[in-house]
XYZ file of C-alpha atoms in Angstrom:
506
model
C -0.132 -0.075 0.067
C 1.521 3.252 -0.788
C 0.369 6.242 0.655
C -0.773 9.260 -2.126
C -1.172 11.671 0.223
C -1.281 13.144 3.901
C -3.100 15.871 5.838
C -1.690 18.179 8.079
C -2.907 17.858 11.798
C -6.081 20.624 11.620
C -7.390 22.078 15.357
C -10.889 22.004 13.552
C -10.767 19.172 11.239
C -12.551 20.738 8.541
C -11.103 18.654 5.715
C -10.779 20.165 2.464
C -12.307 19.201 -0.799
C -9.119 19.191 -2.287
C -6.436 17.586 -0.104
C -3.535 18.668 0.946
C -1.217 16.629 -0.857
C 2.747 16.037 -0.029
C 4.024 17.023 -3.502
C 0.233 18.105 -4.566
C 1.903 21.456 -6.226
C 3.922 19.075 -8.368
C 0.637 16.869 -10.057
C -0.792 17.937 -12.982
C -4.632 19.308 -13.006
C -5.006 15.883 -13.703
C -4.374 14.050 -11.320
C -5.551 16.460 -8.347
C -8.988 16.501 -9.894
C -8.806 12.485 -10.059
C -7.776 12.658 -6.029
C -10.283 15.691 -5.070
C -12.705 14.581 -2.115
C -10.097 11.235 -1.962
C -8.449 11.666 1.509
C -5.837 8.585 2.115
C -3.894 9.337 4.755
C -5.044 11.043 7.938
C -1.932 12.040 10.932
C -3.615 12.852 14.029
C -1.157 11.376 16.646
C -0.658 13.317 19.928
C -2.629 16.368 19.555
C -4.640 16.048 22.793
C -7.640 14.405 21.140
C -10.560 13.053 23.654
C -12.410 11.816 20.937
C -12.868 10.802 16.658
C -13.714 13.828 14.940
C -16.595 12.835 13.200
C -15.401 14.356 9.735
C -12.761 11.504 9.507
C -15.523 8.706 9.859
C -16.594 10.364 6.609
C -13.816 9.837 4.773
C -14.589 7.042 3.100
C -11.513 6.702 0.688
C -9.166 6.708 3.705
C -6.376 4.119 3.996
C -4.389 5.341 6.709
C -5.064 6.863 10.341
C -2.978 7.414 13.262
C -4.795 8.508 16.333
C -2.018 7.107 18.661
C -0.792 9.602 21.506
C -4.435 10.591 22.793
C -6.614 11.137 25.163
C -9.245 8.566 23.345
C -12.178 6.923 25.220
C -14.062 4.813 22.828
C -13.977 4.205 19.307
C -17.592 4.539 17.785
C -19.614 2.416 15.741
C -19.425 4.714 12.623
C -15.456 3.484 12.434
C -17.159 0.375 10.004
C -17.856 3.129 7.571
C -14.044 3.070 6.893
C -14.406 -0.017 4.804
C -10.865 1.444 2.342
C -8.943 1.829 6.151
C -5.795 -0.773 5.635
C -3.432 1.146 8.456
C -5.164 2.003 12.381
C -2.923 3.168 14.818
C -4.681 3.771 18.121
C -2.099 2.532 20.734
C -1.617 4.720 23.914
C -4.961 6.058 24.557
C -7.838 5.706 27.142
C -9.485 3.260 25.095
C -11.624 0.913 27.685
C -13.318 -0.985 25.119
C -12.981 -2.003 21.096
C -16.459 -1.470 19.655
C -17.890 -4.761 17.440
C -18.163 -2.741 13.931
C -14.113 -2.143 13.365
C -14.893 -5.878 12.085
C -16.212 -3.984 9.170
C -13.015 -2.774 7.951
C -11.841 -5.633 5.904
C -9.149 -4.551 4.574
C -6.937 -3.788 7.425
C -3.807 -4.730 7.014
C -2.241 -2.802 10.643
C -3.603 -2.211 13.805
C -2.022 -1.268 16.902
C -3.874 -1.266 20.232
C -0.906 -1.150 22.381
C -1.106 0.835 25.527
C -4.687 0.969 26.195
C -6.466 0.279 29.680
C -8.616 -1.884 27.611
C -11.024 -2.894 30.743
C -12.822 -5.731 28.919
C -9.794 -7.695 27.637
C -9.100 -7.741 23.578
C -11.548 -8.310 21.400
C -11.181 -11.272 20.408
C -13.955 -12.076 18.364
C -13.335 -8.629 16.022
C -10.120 -9.072 15.373
C -10.895 -13.035 14.525
C -13.109 -11.293 11.577
C -10.070 -9.154 10.541
C -8.468 -11.719 8.138
C -6.106 -9.403 6.079
C -4.261 -8.675 9.407
C -0.641 -8.460 8.424
C 0.375 -6.825 11.491
C -1.308 -6.689 15.124
C 0.447 -4.878 18.140
C -1.254 -5.901 21.411
C 1.585 -4.641 23.771
C 1.415 -3.398 27.624
C -2.614 -5.120 27.398
C -1.228 -6.745 30.503
C -2.719 -10.202 28.591
C -1.980 -13.533 30.175
C -2.584 -15.532 27.599
C -2.645 -15.102 23.589
C -6.080 -16.282 22.604
C -5.832 -19.800 20.423
C -8.408 -17.715 18.230
C -5.991 -15.365 17.149
C -3.656 -17.697 15.556
C -6.370 -19.955 14.016
C -7.909 -17.238 12.398
C -5.283 -14.821 11.080
C -3.502 -16.824 9.159
C -1.844 -13.569 6.972
C -0.046 -12.359 10.096
C 3.676 -10.660 9.380
C 4.287 -9.275 12.530
C 2.849 -10.233 16.343
C 4.162 -7.354 19.219
C 3.152 -8.753 22.434
C 5.703 -7.129 24.699
C 4.979 -5.868 27.997
C 2.144 -8.279 28.832
C 1.981 -11.059 31.690
C 2.039 -14.480 29.072
C 3.539 -17.129 31.176
C 2.715 -19.231 27.967
C 2.090 -19.816 24.376
C -0.836 -21.692 22.913
C 0.465 -24.516 20.771
C -2.343 -22.790 17.877
C 0.573 -20.269 17.588
C 2.269 -22.701 14.999
C -0.536 -21.848 12.269
C 1.124 -18.408 12.171
C 2.859 -19.441 8.596
C 3.752 -16.437 7.371
C 4.978 -15.068 10.634
C 8.212 -12.569 10.269
C 8.915 -10.692 13.579
C 7.662 -11.951 17.127
C 7.645 -9.695 19.868
C 7.240 -11.287 22.937
C 10.050 -9.315 25.222
C 9.067 -8.296 28.985
C 6.574 -11.446 29.535
C 6.901 -13.971 32.054
C 7.775 -16.812 29.450
C 9.436 -20.401 30.858
C 9.545 -22.283 27.906
C 8.268 -22.540 24.479
C 5.276 -24.814 23.217
C 5.988 -27.960 20.870
C 5.951 -27.394 17.852
C 7.155 -23.280 18.351
C 9.643 -24.069 15.777
C 7.659 -24.912 12.914
C 7.157 -20.847 12.089
C 8.952 -21.107 8.447
C 8.627 -17.459 7.259
C 10.088 -16.385 10.771
C 12.992 -13.920 11.098
C 13.091 -12.039 14.098
C 12.726 -13.186 17.802
C 12.588 -11.330 20.875
C 12.395 -12.770 23.729
C 13.984 -10.353 25.940
C 13.097 -10.062 29.710
C 11.649 -13.705 30.161
C 12.184 -16.659 32.662
C 13.591 -19.085 30.149
C 15.493 -21.678 31.258
C 16.231 -23.563 27.810
C 16.030 -23.373 24.194
C 13.755 -26.091 22.103
C 16.061 -28.383 20.695
C 14.982 -28.290 17.135
C 15.666 -24.426 16.703
C 17.634 -24.895 13.814
C 14.002 -25.728 12.084
C 13.252 -22.142 12.028
C 15.668 -21.796 8.802
C 14.954 -18.265 7.826
C 15.880 -16.737 11.363
C 18.154 -13.838 11.195
C 17.975 -12.161 14.546
C 17.963 -13.645 18.249
C 17.031 -11.891 21.028
C 17.624 -13.572 24.597
C 18.847 -11.499 27.223
C 18.104 -11.030 30.647
C 16.822 -14.790 30.870
C 17.925 -17.988 32.983
C 19.254 -19.695 30.235
C 22.772 -21.821 31.508
C 23.314 -23.435 28.037
C 22.279 -22.702 24.608
C 21.672 -26.456 22.266
C 24.083 -27.430 19.765
C 21.369 -27.362 17.154
C 21.579 -23.231 17.102
C 24.769 -23.672 15.307
C 23.101 -24.802 12.817
C 20.950 -22.144 12.287
C 23.160 -20.279 9.270
C 20.728 -17.458 9.036
C 21.194 -15.543 11.810
C 23.296 -12.893 12.374
C 22.160 -10.946 15.488
C 22.333 -13.154 18.723
C 22.146 -11.070 22.144
C 22.332 -14.104 25.257
C 23.682 -11.318 27.581
C 22.380 -11.172 31.151
C 21.934 -14.983 31.346
C 23.559 -18.157 33.109
C 25.810 -18.757 30.445
C 29.254 -20.369 31.651
C 32.369 -21.166 29.733
C 31.880 -24.265 28.108
C 29.575 -22.948 24.853
C 30.330 -25.312 21.862
C 27.968 -23.523 19.034
C 27.093 -20.707 18.061
C 25.513 -19.734 13.851
C 28.159 -19.577 11.758
C 27.430 -16.504 9.967
C 27.398 -14.028 12.908
C 27.577 -10.559 12.591
C 26.796 -9.694 16.283
C 27.154 -11.611 19.211
C 25.980 -9.730 22.509
C 27.821 -11.814 25.723
C 27.546 -9.473 28.302
C 27.002 -10.334 32.219
C 27.427 -13.395 31.787
C 29.913 -15.201 34.231
C 31.779 -17.147 32.046
C 35.106 -16.663 33.919
C 37.108 -18.133 30.544
C 36.617 -17.144 26.650
C 34.318 -19.201 25.265
C 36.714 -20.507 21.698
C 34.076 -21.533 19.932
C 33.824 -17.832 19.708
C 36.631 -18.316 17.196
C 35.324 -19.882 14.661
C 33.256 -17.000 13.368
C 36.391 -15.769 12.316
C 34.748 -14.985 8.602
C 31.742 -12.847 9.725
C 32.011 -11.709 13.543
C 31.960 -7.195 13.443
C 30.550 -7.079 16.599
C 31.270 -8.471 20.172
C 30.075 -7.732 23.832
C 31.799 -8.897 26.625
C 31.055 -6.396 29.193
C 31.141 -8.039 32.874
C 31.930 -11.425 31.954
C 34.406 -11.883 34.880
C 36.867 -11.807 31.929
C 40.864 -12.590 33.295
C 42.534 -13.667 29.539
C 41.568 -13.834 26.225
C 42.319 -17.201 24.122
C 45.060 -17.284 22.306
C 42.816 -17.990 18.872
C 41.003 -14.390 19.697
C 43.063 -12.947 17.486
C 41.892 -14.702 14.431
C 38.847 -12.262 14.459
C 40.219 -10.277 12.479
C 37.054 -8.745 11.289
C 35.499 -7.104 14.671
C 34.888 -3.784 14.214
C 33.611 -3.062 18.009
C 34.900 -4.878 21.302
C 33.718 -4.326 24.399
C 35.535 -5.740 26.965
C 34.804 -3.419 29.866
C 33.737 -4.219 33.512
C 36.512 -7.697 33.365
C 39.109 -8.286 35.844
C 41.931 -8.274 33.171
C 45.435 -8.493 34.802
C 46.857 -7.433 31.473
C 46.692 -5.761 28.177
C 45.127 -8.577 25.456
C 48.315 -8.258 23.262
C 45.675 -10.212 20.849
C 43.837 -7.400 20.325
C 46.498 -5.641 18.426
C 46.221 -8.394 15.542
C 42.427 -6.809 15.014
C 43.120 -4.906 12.058
C 39.782 -3.666 11.465
C 39.022 -2.947 15.337
C 37.536 0.982 14.927
C 36.080 0.908 19.296
C 37.648 -0.955 22.015
C 35.942 -0.286 25.602
C 38.388 -1.278 28.621
C 36.587 0.863 31.293
C 36.181 0.173 34.651
C 38.664 -3.007 33.975
C 41.650 -3.480 36.099
C 43.932 -2.491 33.743
C 44.560 0.991 35.077
C 46.290 -1.395 38.292
C 48.399 -3.364 35.913
C 48.884 -2.298 32.786
C 52.036 -0.897 31.320
C 51.916 -0.612 27.650
C 49.385 -0.106 24.958
C 49.926 -0.842 21.811
C 46.929 -0.615 19.459
C 48.985 0.511 16.579
C 47.789 -0.452 12.511
C 44.212 -0.184 13.153
C 41.241 1.919 12.154
C 40.414 3.702 15.663
C 39.333 7.346 15.412
C 38.782 7.711 19.034
C 40.314 6.819 22.356
C 38.222 7.052 25.050
C 38.402 9.870 27.802
C 39.075 7.241 30.529
C 42.266 6.138 29.343
C 43.840 8.933 31.956
C 43.160 6.383 34.594
C 45.147 3.578 32.880
C 48.007 5.772 35.502
C 50.720 2.996 35.378
C 51.182 3.274 31.734
C 54.563 4.103 30.180
C 54.096 3.622 26.617
C 51.471 4.497 24.168
C 51.656 3.536 20.764
C 48.688 4.655 18.717
C 50.410 5.170 15.424
C 48.496 4.376 12.029
C 44.780 4.841 12.719
C 42.369 7.311 12.235
C 42.652 9.230 15.234
C 40.790 12.451 14.832
C 42.303 13.911 18.271
C 43.292 13.205 21.642
C 41.421 13.256 24.866
C 42.788 15.982 27.144
C 42.739 13.259 29.689
C 46.054 12.487 28.399
C 47.735 14.629 30.420
C 46.660 12.831 33.927
C 49.326 9.274 32.967
C 52.189 11.093 34.448
C 54.548 8.864 34.416
C 53.508 8.347 30.362
C 57.363 7.648 28.594
C 56.860 7.466 24.924
C 54.142 8.400 22.933
C 53.134 7.920 19.255
C 51.021 9.797 17.427
C 52.189 9.578 14.055
C 50.269 8.962 10.417
C 46.907 9.824 12.056
C 44.540 12.683 11.740
C 45.446 15.103 14.358
C 44.719 18.632 13.790
C 45.403 19.409 17.473
C 46.845 18.173 20.527
C 46.020 19.044 24.106
C 46.543 22.529 25.539
C 48.052 20.537 28.780
C 50.274 17.665 27.291
C 53.311 19.739 28.988
C 52.370 18.449 32.353
C 53.513 15.050 30.795
C 57.228 15.538 32.284
C 58.631 12.200 32.141
C 57.503 12.477 28.154
C 60.830 11.390 26.518
C 59.822 10.566 23.007
C 56.483 11.692 21.290
C 56.246 11.054 17.368
C 53.491 13.861 16.073
C 54.836 13.949 12.665
C 52.258 12.636 9.113
C 49.367 14.571 10.755
C 47.409 17.372 9.514
C 48.936 19.767 12.164
C 48.149 23.177 12.844
C 50.885 25.450 12.122
C 53.391 26.000 13.282
C 52.677 23.003 15.338
C 53.261 21.433 11.955
C 56.757 21.930 12.109
C 57.217 22.145 15.737
C 55.825 18.589 16.391
C 59.349 17.092 14.522
C 61.518 19.205 16.587
C 61.024 17.035 19.828
C 59.541 16.608 23.197
C 60.852 20.245 24.405
C 60.065 21.771 21.503
C 56.554 21.007 22.021
C 56.663 21.858 25.504
C 57.868 25.162 24.818
C 55.551 26.393 22.188
C 52.100 24.867 24.416
C 53.965 26.848 26.858
C 54.099 30.164 24.767
C 50.540 29.524 23.975
C 49.532 29.548 27.017
C 51.214 32.381 28.088
C 49.994 34.114 25.259
C 46.391 33.495 25.996
C 46.626 34.492 29.882
C 48.511 37.812 28.893
C 45.478 38.669 26.020
C 43.137 38.205 29.440
C 44.977 40.484 31.451
C 45.122 42.902 28.650
C 41.132 42.359 28.401
C 40.298 42.811 32.171
C 42.623 45.747 32.436
C 40.838 47.312 28.997
C 37.521 47.030 30.524
C 38.239 48.296 33.825
C 39.780 51.234 32.227
C 36.469 51.756 29.931
C 34.993 51.710 33.091
C 36.644 54.313 35.096
C 36.601 56.559 32.016
C 32.926 55.773 31.608
C 33.126 55.164 28.140
C 30.913 51.875 28.627
C 31.096 48.325 27.853
C 33.803 48.086 24.594
C 31.227 47.888 22.254
C 29.979 51.162 22.534
C 32.862 52.543 21.626
C 31.943 51.237 18.119
C 28.627 52.143 17.178
C 26.484 50.297 14.380
C 25.708 52.438 11.318
C 22.184 53.527 10.653
C 21.262 50.789 8.043
C 18.039 53.149 7.589
C 20.700 55.501 6.892
C 23.275 53.977 5.004
C 20.953 53.200 2.569
C 19.613 56.916 2.369
C 23.062 57.837 1.065
C 23.604 55.000 -0.801
C 20.660 56.465 -2.879
C 21.244 59.322 -2.912
C 24.442 58.576 -4.511
C 22.809 57.202 -7.145
C 20.589 59.740 -8.160
C 23.802 61.911 -8.386
C 25.461 59.877 -10.569
C 22.138 59.510 -12.608
C 21.647 63.606 -12.903
């Protein structure tokens, strides 16, 4: 369904004879005449409506109606007159019930009833008559069960949103939704999945975050088209070997579970893997088998003290999060990750043990501001990267002796870099440094420090001069500095120019 026209929100809700169409100014007269009176799209979301304007319910050609984020308490029976309606958003209102006449909207493909009180419960019978539905969102409705009738009748569903309810189980009839592509069940109370759940041949996105799952079905590899699997914040202690046979999964999130070091199977073509907030203690070597595909790896707070030798095989990694781990030494395997762009080591034990940090020959664009906490660092080698700047906090590493920043994209350096009194080697060549720092940087540490001190002195003197000058003007009663240069009257300036032109004409 393509949206032809969209009218602006109107406080009076007076629908014009000719719709205010997106791009109507570019449409020819024949097109405008054809669409005369045919309003296809109305967006009345978030404007504090307490009821649906009667004029809206008379738009017989209306195909898409947005009423989300209002104060609407009921849907009038006239909603059934909108028999061409395909999209209806009623989420985040105050609806206590849904009228039966909604079932007359037989062309309805997308319906959102989320975030309503619905005191009478979801209108199961009405929904089951909407056979054309492809997207149904029922989030945050305090549901304790999903009616089996919905799974039996709505065979065309492609998206089913049930987030934020109180579901403890799913009906086995859910296997009837053979066209389902997205299933959102996050923030419920599911302990297990029903038998036959994995017989959903079209499923691509499965969101089961924040549930009470203890295990996954052994036949999960039957979900042949599954691409995104979100399982964070459950009670999983292991992953089935069959998960490794899910060849189309590119994103897997199992953070915040009870997983341990003995993980043996991961989908072979993973691009993104999140293992954070699990008690791994040792890095799962099975991850190293994802060297050809893995780009994003999250290992925050997994109790890792070191990385395995095979970690250096993950040469396609772009992002690596190792924060909040008790790492004893900087993992040298990271230096082999030639595609790495973002590395997080925040709140780790490295600041107590790390003495040398070598991250040269990567694609790193930024250093974290927390690098200043690495108080024992003596060598920092960042050459051959894409660094755009150096964080000011680097001046806090008072024991730093060697700083290699050559072959980056740095245009200026921290003004307080000369606080590094133990610095012996500073390499800045092949950076687009501002003048005259580009030449001074080649002369060594002492020359750079003298330059920074001179700039600081100049700035201090300029500040003192400004303060003296302002004080003098006050004592002389000259007023603020800008008053010495009064703005010229634009009108007078124009008149002078006009008179000058008249004189030339004469």
